[in-house]
XYZ file of C-alpha atoms in Angstrom:
565
model
C 3.421 2.665 4.716
C 3.969 4.065 8.255
C 5.277 7.585 8.990
C 8.367 5.869 10.742
C 9.430 4.497 7.301
C 9.929 7.924 5.789
C 11.604 9.443 9.035
C 15.047 10.230 9.894
C 17.353 7.390 10.953
C 17.680 6.313 14.534
C 20.063 8.184 16.457
C 23.088 6.026 17.227
C 23.447 4.927 20.859
C 26.331 2.618 20.655
C 28.990 2.350 17.798
C 30.888 -0.810 16.690
C 33.715 -1.921 18.604
C 36.007 -1.516 15.453
C 35.897 0.842 12.486
C 35.674 -2.290 10.160
C 32.377 -3.018 11.490
C 31.210 0.352 11.015
C 32.469 0.367 7.487
C 30.717 -3.075 6.787
C 27.476 -1.842 8.062
C 27.709 1.361 6.026
C 28.650 -0.545 2.868
C 25.831 -2.933 3.355
C 23.363 -0.007 3.637
C 24.898 1.782 0.609
C 24.559 -1.492 -1.451
C 20.978 -1.840 -0.628
C 20.388 1.611 -1.544
C 22.118 1.309 -4.663
C 19.852 -1.812 -5.557
C 16.803 0.291 -4.832
C 17.858 3.184 -6.806
C 19.166 1.253 -9.960
C 15.575 0.531 -11.752
C 14.340 4.072 -10.778
C 17.555 5.625 -12.411
C 17.092 3.261 -15.316
C 13.667 4.553 -16.007
C 14.777 8.360 -15.464
C 17.480 8.125 -18.059
C 15.182 6.867 -20.543
C 14.133 10.390 -21.648
C 17.739 10.624 -23.228
C 17.119 7.521 -25.459
C 15.319 7.219 -28.860
C 12.497 4.770 -29.190
C 10.860 3.142 -32.301
C 8.204 5.951 -32.734
C 5.567 4.641 -30.396
C 5.716 7.488 -28.044
C 5.162 9.910 -30.753
C 1.914 8.109 -31.813
C 0.739 8.076 -28.163
C 1.649 11.832 -27.814
C -0.742 12.595 -30.812
C -3.529 10.391 -29.680
C -3.947 9.125 -26.017
C -1.670 11.220 -23.862
C -4.028 13.936 -23.422
C -6.606 11.384 -22.257
C -3.930 9.891 -19.954
C -3.267 12.829 -18.187
C -6.824 13.998 -17.693
C -7.683 10.595 -16.309
C -4.827 10.724 -13.882
C -5.546 13.962 -12.492
C -9.077 13.254 -12.358
C -8.256 10.153 -10.499
C -6.173 11.896 -8.041
C -8.818 14.644 -7.310
C -11.584 11.897 -6.950
C -9.600 9.664 -4.596
C -7.935 12.474 -2.648
C -11.443 14.001 -1.994
C -13.052 10.637 -1.190
C -10.562 9.251 1.247
C -10.044 12.690 2.957
C -13.870 12.764 3.560
C -14.274 9.398 4.531
C -11.001 8.767 6.524
C -11.197 12.224 8.441
C -14.857 11.949 9.158
C -15.018 8.586 10.373
C -11.658 9.083 12.523
C -13.444 12.064 13.972
C -16.557 10.490 14.764
C -15.175 7.212 16.387
C -12.497 9.316 18.389
C -14.363 12.534 19.416
C -17.724 10.951 19.852
C -19.398 8.094 21.675
C -22.372 6.340 20.116
C -23.758 2.724 20.028
C -21.078 0.498 18.255
C -18.393 3.246 18.140
C -16.009 1.030 19.923
C -16.384 -1.905 17.205
C -16.279 0.572 14.404
C -12.847 1.740 15.671
C -11.133 -1.343 14.295
C -13.901 -2.463 11.675
C -13.026 0.762 9.639
C -9.750 -0.737 8.965
C -11.107 -4.048 7.290
C -11.111 -2.667 3.775
C -7.178 -2.737 4.016
C -7.552 -6.304 3.416
C -9.386 -5.921 0.126
C -7.277 -5.248 -2.994
C -8.693 -2.636 -5.270
C -8.934 -4.974 -8.310
C -10.811 -7.679 -6.241
C -13.308 -5.111 -4.968
C -13.762 -4.163 -8.631
C -14.526 -7.624 -9.672
C -17.031 -8.039 -6.855
C -19.153 -4.853 -7.771
C -18.824 -5.710 -11.487
C -20.751 -8.909 -11.008
C -23.118 -7.532 -8.388
C -24.158 -4.508 -10.320
C -24.227 -6.281 -13.755
C -27.732 -6.750 -15.663
C -27.704 -10.485 -14.685
C -26.156 -9.722 -11.316
C -28.341 -10.030 -8.100
C -29.047 -6.137 -7.895
C -30.529 -5.589 -11.129
C -32.086 -9.014 -11.133
C -33.868 -8.413 -7.815
C -35.091 -4.914 -9.055
C -36.576 -6.474 -12.271
C -38.299 -9.184 -10.238
C -39.600 -6.808 -7.591
C -41.016 -4.365 -10.062
C -41.613 -6.642 -13.083
C -39.352 -4.268 -15.204
C -37.617 -5.230 -18.617
C -34.316 -3.959 -19.822
C -35.881 -0.947 -21.399
C -38.082 -0.012 -18.540
C -35.047 1.443 -16.146
C -31.691 2.984 -16.153
C -28.815 1.713 -14.091
C -25.333 3.527 -13.662
C -22.471 1.957 -15.137
C -19.443 1.857 -12.923
C -17.042 1.106 -15.828
C -15.554 4.574 -15.905
C -13.418 6.998 -14.147
C -15.744 7.951 -11.248
C -16.521 4.148 -10.750
C -12.822 3.113 -10.678
C -12.254 6.179 -8.368
C -15.110 5.075 -6.090
C -13.549 1.560 -5.857
C -9.991 2.838 -4.986
C -11.476 5.075 -2.485
C -13.341 2.382 -0.546
C -10.040 0.468 0.010
C -7.839 3.427 0.508
C -9.545 5.497 2.696
C -7.971 3.694 6.025
C -4.629 5.193 5.019
C -6.091 8.600 6.060
C -8.200 7.201 8.713
C -5.152 5.577 10.675
C -3.141 8.742 10.389
C -6.150 11.204 11.282
C -7.055 9.114 14.269
C -3.705 8.882 15.707
C -3.505 12.530 15.324
C -6.905 13.333 17.208
C -5.917 10.900 19.845
C -2.612 12.792 20.298
C -4.219 16.236 20.795
C -4.474 17.939 24.242
C -7.669 19.077 25.423
C -6.002 22.239 26.757
C -6.301 23.892 23.434
C -9.902 22.581 22.856
C -11.007 23.818 26.051
C -9.429 27.232 25.624
C -11.580 27.287 22.391
C -14.502 26.521 24.390
C -13.901 29.476 27.089
C -13.798 31.827 24.155
C -17.375 30.874 23.092
C -16.982 27.858 20.599
C -19.385 24.857 20.974
C -17.708 21.428 20.746
C -18.145 21.163 17.086
C -16.820 24.542 16.042
C -13.783 23.961 18.488
C -13.015 20.769 16.632
C -13.318 22.171 13.250
C -11.278 25.438 14.005
C -8.704 23.968 16.223
C -8.834 20.116 15.878
C -8.803 19.746 12.320
C -5.876 22.340 11.541
C -3.933 20.617 14.035
C -4.197 17.265 12.433
C -3.768 18.712 8.809
C -0.022 17.465 8.536
C -1.370 13.738 9.341
C -4.265 14.186 6.992
C -2.158 15.394 4.156
C 0.233 12.403 4.703
C -2.520 9.905 4.807
C -4.072 11.382 1.499
C -0.463 11.484 -0.216
C -0.181 7.720 0.667
C -3.620 6.872 -0.562
C -2.788 8.769 -3.783
C 0.316 6.814 -4.448
C -1.461 3.670 -4.330
C -4.183 4.906 -6.718
C -1.491 5.978 -9.096
C 0.160 2.464 -8.778
C -3.200 0.657 -9.410
C -3.162 -1.464 -12.520
C -5.735 -4.195 -12.022
C -8.624 -2.025 -11.493
C -8.312 0.705 -14.006
C -7.271 -2.019 -16.545
C -10.434 -4.091 -15.988
C -12.774 -0.818 -15.623
C -11.291 0.235 -19.126
C -9.927 3.373 -17.830
C -6.603 4.471 -19.660
C -4.101 5.792 -17.340
C -0.159 5.803 -17.008
C 0.061 2.179 -15.634
C -2.255 0.746 -18.380
C -0.485 2.607 -21.074
C 2.772 1.453 -20.038
C 1.892 -2.133 -20.042
C 0.385 -1.790 -23.429
C 3.347 0.031 -24.841
C 5.854 -2.749 -23.655
C 4.069 -5.767 -24.503
C 1.629 -4.367 -27.237
C 3.595 -2.131 -29.231
C 6.936 -3.775 -28.164
C 8.477 -0.336 -27.636
C 10.642 -0.698 -24.461
C 12.017 3.032 -24.355
C 8.399 4.473 -25.121
C 7.396 2.506 -22.058
C 10.255 3.691 -19.873
C 9.670 7.187 -20.879
C 5.867 7.030 -20.041
C 7.082 5.580 -16.607
C 9.082 8.663 -16.136
C 6.018 10.702 -16.590
C 4.062 8.696 -13.961
C 7.319 9.132 -11.943
C 7.006 12.897 -11.976
C 3.236 12.605 -10.668
C 4.697 10.576 -7.672
C 7.570 13.107 -7.008
C 4.952 15.782 -6.763
C 2.955 13.794 -4.161
C 6.242 13.129 -2.311
C 7.110 16.741 -2.097
C 3.780 17.588 -1.118
C 3.744 15.179 1.707
C 7.061 16.397 2.950
C 6.076 19.985 2.702
C 2.970 19.123 4.787
C 4.961 17.343 7.518
C 7.841 19.734 7.805
C 8.109 21.851 10.907
C 4.729 20.831 12.212
C 3.746 18.272 14.874
C 0.998 15.386 14.303
C -0.861 16.914 17.307
C -0.583 19.082 20.328
C 0.080 17.214 23.194
C 3.293 17.773 24.765
C 3.940 16.829 28.501
C 0.690 18.067 29.854
C -1.484 15.727 27.547
C -4.769 14.607 28.607
C -6.967 12.316 26.727
C -9.955 13.875 24.743
C -13.172 13.431 26.596
C -15.542 12.253 23.911
C -18.980 13.742 23.200
C -22.087 11.746 23.942
C -24.331 12.028 21.037
C -28.091 12.380 20.971
C -30.207 9.410 19.451
C -30.753 10.859 15.948
C -27.030 11.988 15.889
C -25.909 8.811 17.120
C -27.911 7.022 14.404
C -26.364 9.308 11.914
C -22.807 8.789 13.155
C -23.214 4.961 13.227
C -24.412 5.194 9.608
C -21.684 7.244 8.485
C -19.092 4.954 10.010
C -20.734 1.569 9.079
C -21.398 2.500 5.572
C -17.564 2.451 4.435
C -17.121 -0.958 6.042
C -20.220 -2.383 4.611
C -19.478 -1.142 0.887
C -15.554 -1.625 1.314
C -15.616 -5.031 2.724
C -18.880 -6.803 3.931
C -20.629 -6.594 0.556
C -17.714 -7.538 -1.644
C -16.786 -10.459 0.542
C -20.558 -11.660 0.278
C -20.358 -11.298 -3.303
C -17.066 -13.377 -3.687
C -18.581 -16.016 -1.502
C -21.699 -16.232 -3.714
C -19.510 -16.358 -6.798
C -17.394 -18.938 -5.238
C -20.698 -21.063 -4.534
C -21.883 -20.316 -8.071
C -18.736 -22.030 -9.813
C -15.463 -21.379 -8.159
C -12.340 -23.311 -8.337
C -11.901 -26.046 -6.144
C -9.803 -24.750 -3.143
C -7.492 -28.138 -3.195
C -7.420 -28.804 -6.733
C -3.802 -29.441 -8.374
C -3.919 -26.461 -10.508
C -5.234 -23.998 -7.731
C -2.587 -25.331 -5.244
C 0.072 -24.683 -7.919
C -0.959 -21.081 -7.940
C -1.136 -21.073 -4.289
C 2.388 -22.331 -3.771
C 3.927 -20.159 -6.213
C 2.327 -17.177 -4.438
C 3.518 -18.521 -1.071
C 7.068 -19.167 -2.344
C 7.534 -15.893 -3.678
C 5.836 -14.150 -0.670
C 7.927 -15.926 1.918
C 11.261 -15.627 -0.030
C 10.591 -11.895 -0.641
C 9.689 -11.467 3.202
C 13.171 -12.998 4.186
C 14.980 -10.955 1.674
C 13.351 -7.618 2.352
C 13.350 -7.965 6.084
C 17.098 -8.870 6.043
C 17.752 -5.969 3.889
C 15.553 -3.664 6.083
C 17.540 -5.028 9.319
C 20.901 -4.114 7.898
C 19.793 -0.771 6.764
C 18.083 -0.066 10.324
C 21.214 -1.282 12.144
C 23.402 1.093 10.025
C 21.265 3.832 11.118
C 21.575 2.876 14.859
C 25.396 1.911 14.979
C 27.058 3.649 11.981
C 25.098 7.175 11.829
C 26.284 9.889 9.495
C 25.362 11.652 6.253
C 26.113 8.629 4.163
C 23.829 6.299 6.275
C 21.079 9.094 6.241
C 21.142 9.114 2.571
C 21.101 5.504 2.140
C 18.004 5.334 4.507
C 16.237 7.772 2.538
C 16.894 6.243 -0.848
C 16.075 2.706 0.639
C 12.504 4.277 1.549
C 11.501 5.655 -1.753
C 10.591 2.414 -3.515
C 7.234 2.474 -1.739
C 6.263 5.523 -3.356
C 7.130 4.294 -6.811
C 4.397 2.354 -8.685
C 4.981 -1.173 -9.421
C 4.660 -0.598 -12.984
C 7.543 1.737 -13.094
C 9.885 -0.445 -10.925
C 8.967 -3.468 -13.214
C 9.920 -1.398 -16.410
C 13.104 -0.319 -14.656
C 14.127 -3.549 -13.628
C 13.656 -5.159 -16.857
C 15.588 -2.475 -18.398
C 18.362 -2.784 -16.133
C 18.641 -6.469 -16.079
C 18.274 -6.808 -19.718
C 21.304 -4.412 -20.356
C 23.083 -6.386 -17.747
C 22.395 -9.787 -19.402
C 23.108 -8.345 -22.900
C 26.380 -7.086 -21.720
C 27.265 -10.306 -20.065
C 26.397 -12.312 -22.911
C 28.332 -10.114 -25.393
C 31.561 -10.460 -23.039
C 31.232 -14.350 -22.841
C 30.776 -14.642 -26.440
C 33.784 -12.526 -27.270
C 36.003 -14.171 -24.555
C 34.798 -17.832 -24.595
C 32.959 -18.131 -27.708
C 29.624 -19.169 -25.938
C 26.898 -16.957 -24.808
C 24.944 -17.054 -21.601
C 21.521 -16.078 -22.791
C 19.217 -14.053 -20.365
C 20.252 -15.112 -16.856
C 18.218 -12.598 -14.729
C 15.488 -11.043 -17.044
C 12.172 -13.032 -16.575
C 13.159 -15.040 -13.727
C 12.267 -15.399 -10.149
C 15.155 -13.529 -9.333
C 14.099 -10.273 -11.120
C 10.615 -10.714 -9.459
C 12.016 -10.952 -5.945
C 14.273 -7.927 -6.811
C 11.219 -5.794 -7.733
C 9.545 -6.879 -4.570
C 12.748 -5.668 -2.616
C 12.640 -2.283 -4.319
C 8.757 -1.872 -3.659
C 8.400 -3.143 -0.302
C 11.748 -2.448 1.564
C 10.161 0.721 3.194
C 7.256 -1.482 4.528
C 9.673 -3.624 6.537
C 12.223 -0.896 7.456
C 9.528 1.047 9.610
C 8.689 -1.827 12.079
C 12.534 -2.737 12.327
C 13.370 0.829 13.032
C 10.576 1.050 15.335
C 11.789 -1.880 17.274
C 15.362 -0.902 17.656
C 14.308 2.527 18.798
C 12.682 0.913 21.697
C 15.742 -0.854 22.913
C 17.639 1.665 25.223
C 21.462 1.956 24.520
C 22.040 0.977 28.104
C 21.782 -2.357 27.339
C 24.150 -2.353 24.693
C 26.615 -0.618 26.773
C 26.031 -3.124 29.715
C 26.823 -5.981 27.353
C 29.817 -4.365 25.986
C 31.420 -3.650 29.224
C 30.987 -7.454 29.823
C 33.084 -8.012 26.961
C 30.361 -8.875 24.277
C 31.086 -8.030 20.837
C 28.684 -5.914 18.668
C 27.736 -9.056 16.847
C 27.072 -10.957 20.194
C 24.962 -7.892 21.450
C 22.763 -8.420 18.316
C 22.123 -12.118 18.582
C 21.892 -12.345 22.277
C 20.111 -9.076 23.141
C 18.658 -7.333 20.301
C 17.150 -10.497 18.412
C 14.848 -11.589 21.242
C 13.579 -8.063 21.688
C 13.165 -7.438 17.980
C 11.247 -10.832 17.452
C 7.901 -9.041 17.230
C 8.933 -6.070 14.972
C 10.631 -8.652 12.758
C 7.607 -10.883 12.529
C 5.413 -7.823 12.033
C 7.746 -6.686 9.079
C 7.665 -10.124 7.628
C 3.905 -10.406 7.833
C 3.426 -7.084 6.166
C 5.632 -7.742 3.200
C 4.312 -11.248 2.936
C 0.707 -10.018 2.465
C 1.816 -6.927 0.227
C 3.637 -9.480 -2.193
C 0.599 -11.881 -2.198
C -1.512 -8.934 -3.400
C 0.669 -7.189 -5.676
C -0.209 -7.394 -9.435
C 1.475 -4.676 -11.741
C 5.410 -5.717 -11.027
C 4.259 -9.416 -10.902
C 2.342 -9.534 -14.097
C 5.233 -7.691 -15.898
C 8.376 -9.314 -14.484
C 7.134 -12.786 -13.637
C 8.740 -15.865 -15.223
C 7.134 -17.380 -18.149
C 4.368 -19.750 -17.342
C 4.784 -18.933 -13.487
C 1.280 -17.549 -12.421
C 0.420 -16.467 -8.784
C -2.942 -16.171 -7.184
C -3.116 -12.373 -8.200
C -2.382 -13.295 -11.686
C -4.910 -16.122 -11.858
C -7.637 -13.858 -10.503
C -6.680 -11.154 -13.158
C -6.570 -13.476 -16.058
C -9.843 -15.135 -15.006
C -11.587 -11.551 -14.320
C -10.066 -10.421 -17.862
C -11.807 -13.259 -19.443
C -15.139 -12.409 -17.608
C -14.824 -15.737 -15.608
C -15.538 -13.910 -12.251
C -16.987 -17.245 -10.354
C -13.602 -18.903 -10.884
C -11.796 -15.647 -9.935
C -13.522 -15.400 -6.698
C -11.690 -18.446 -5.232
C -8.204 -16.869 -5.455
C -9.768 -13.359 -4.428
C -11.192 -15.011 -1.245
C -7.767 -16.535 -0.329
C -5.937 -13.226 -0.848
C -8.621 -11.134 1.132
C -8.486 -14.025 4.012
C -4.637 -13.672 4.303
C -4.880 -9.715 4.044
C -7.026 -9.593 7.225
C -4.300 -10.909 9.285
C -2.183 -7.881 9.351
C -5.205 -5.696 9.817
C -6.113 -7.818 12.946
C -2.411 -7.326 14.030
C -2.829 -3.454 13.460
C -6.031 -3.062 15.266
C -4.518 -4.986 18.259
C -1.578 -2.738 18.213
C -3.623 0.454 17.923
C -5.904 -0.776 20.874
C -2.892 -1.491 23.104
C -1.406 1.780 22.487
C -4.657 3.618 23.211
C -4.990 1.870 26.380
C -1.622 3.167 27.289
C -2.596 6.586 27.063
C -4.142 7.416 23.728
C -0.651 7.862 21.894
C -0.136 5.233 19.226
C 3.599 4.891 18.208
């Protein structure tokens, strides 16, 4: 999620012609905010309910393990993403060595690799019968008892998998901060006797600290939200326990109360990210900004820098893709079989429908911020942005609880009034699943739309209005063409995120309605990794599209002066 999605609303430049238009925009934004907040409130209020005793059992048995694993996951992923993200961003931005230009965009490639897919790839590659251990035995003539090989199915292993795919969050923001820094401050440090490396360590890094903290916070939110990787690796966390409590023990209230505990971890991260950004700039440029002159590294240092930057790409993208291709060749699903096409169709229908709904809601909220500013609109924008910080498991539990209550209430009313029940109209349907995607990914779409609106000068609105155009005509004839790229970017981001999403989909999906992500998860759970590789390759291939788009945007902004939006 970009920083724009968490920022304050756009300052209004032109208000609607009538108060009715302003009220309609405000009402729409408030309605969207209410939809986002309902499942979160449903989870939060669960602490006041009485369950069936499952929570007491969990408190006495596994709660300590859950908390320790969650804290350990946060520490390891936070340290790993900060080290890789900041280190690689530093090297490709402030230094020049062979391959540095190419590595600038290649370091983003792991964003296309969902954590659960990289976990499946490494599980097969590092298994006893896999290519790595098989090659070692063939090379040295070893048998099983002759050597020791590390097991990755533990907390450090799952933390490594998450780190390899989440460090780009830190890399993007840290690189943007380094590009935005003025040379004046660093040159002042040099005049005081600091060498280039000391100046960067003592001045450059502290100036970029807010951006680094924001990136680490985003990576940790994604780590806390992960379900597929931790479930497959057998690590007990809040997300896996919530799923087992709901579907294994059948205690909805206990699952909701556990989701509240996970929500508390997320709230701590949100507060930490806010405190890190409050009152601080993500750079030190100003009007007298000059692009940093990169350091030319000597051959030994250049080789070390290249290795440090290439290794995350190799481990986080290249090797997993090679492993998936090998698995597909060994016995993957046929790409064009009827069954596989059914899974792909379900995924694309959900992703396309979600993109349309989410982008429409994001446009409504962004327009309210532009044309109907005020405290209520600001609050609506803030609430609309919180869904991305909430794990999909929590959202799924909240939605099932809220829609279940609504369905039961409607059923009871129709039985009392008409003598005929309605059954479950919303729970366990595609509508519930699209609702989950709206809550989870609204902030993803709001960022690009807000950014696009921010670039449209108010003078265009004023000129059109003086010529007699209504607010609606201005939106259709002027804003829509100018926002086309922003709207397409937002739709693409939501489409790919929905395609990869697992925890909310596996909990809320309709009966007998599997997607590519569910297909991959189910096959991997049955240790049928070769068949799972086909769907995984499709997900990764489509996930590369927004990565390419992002790299082009960064390259364009860098050419314009080193200041990404």
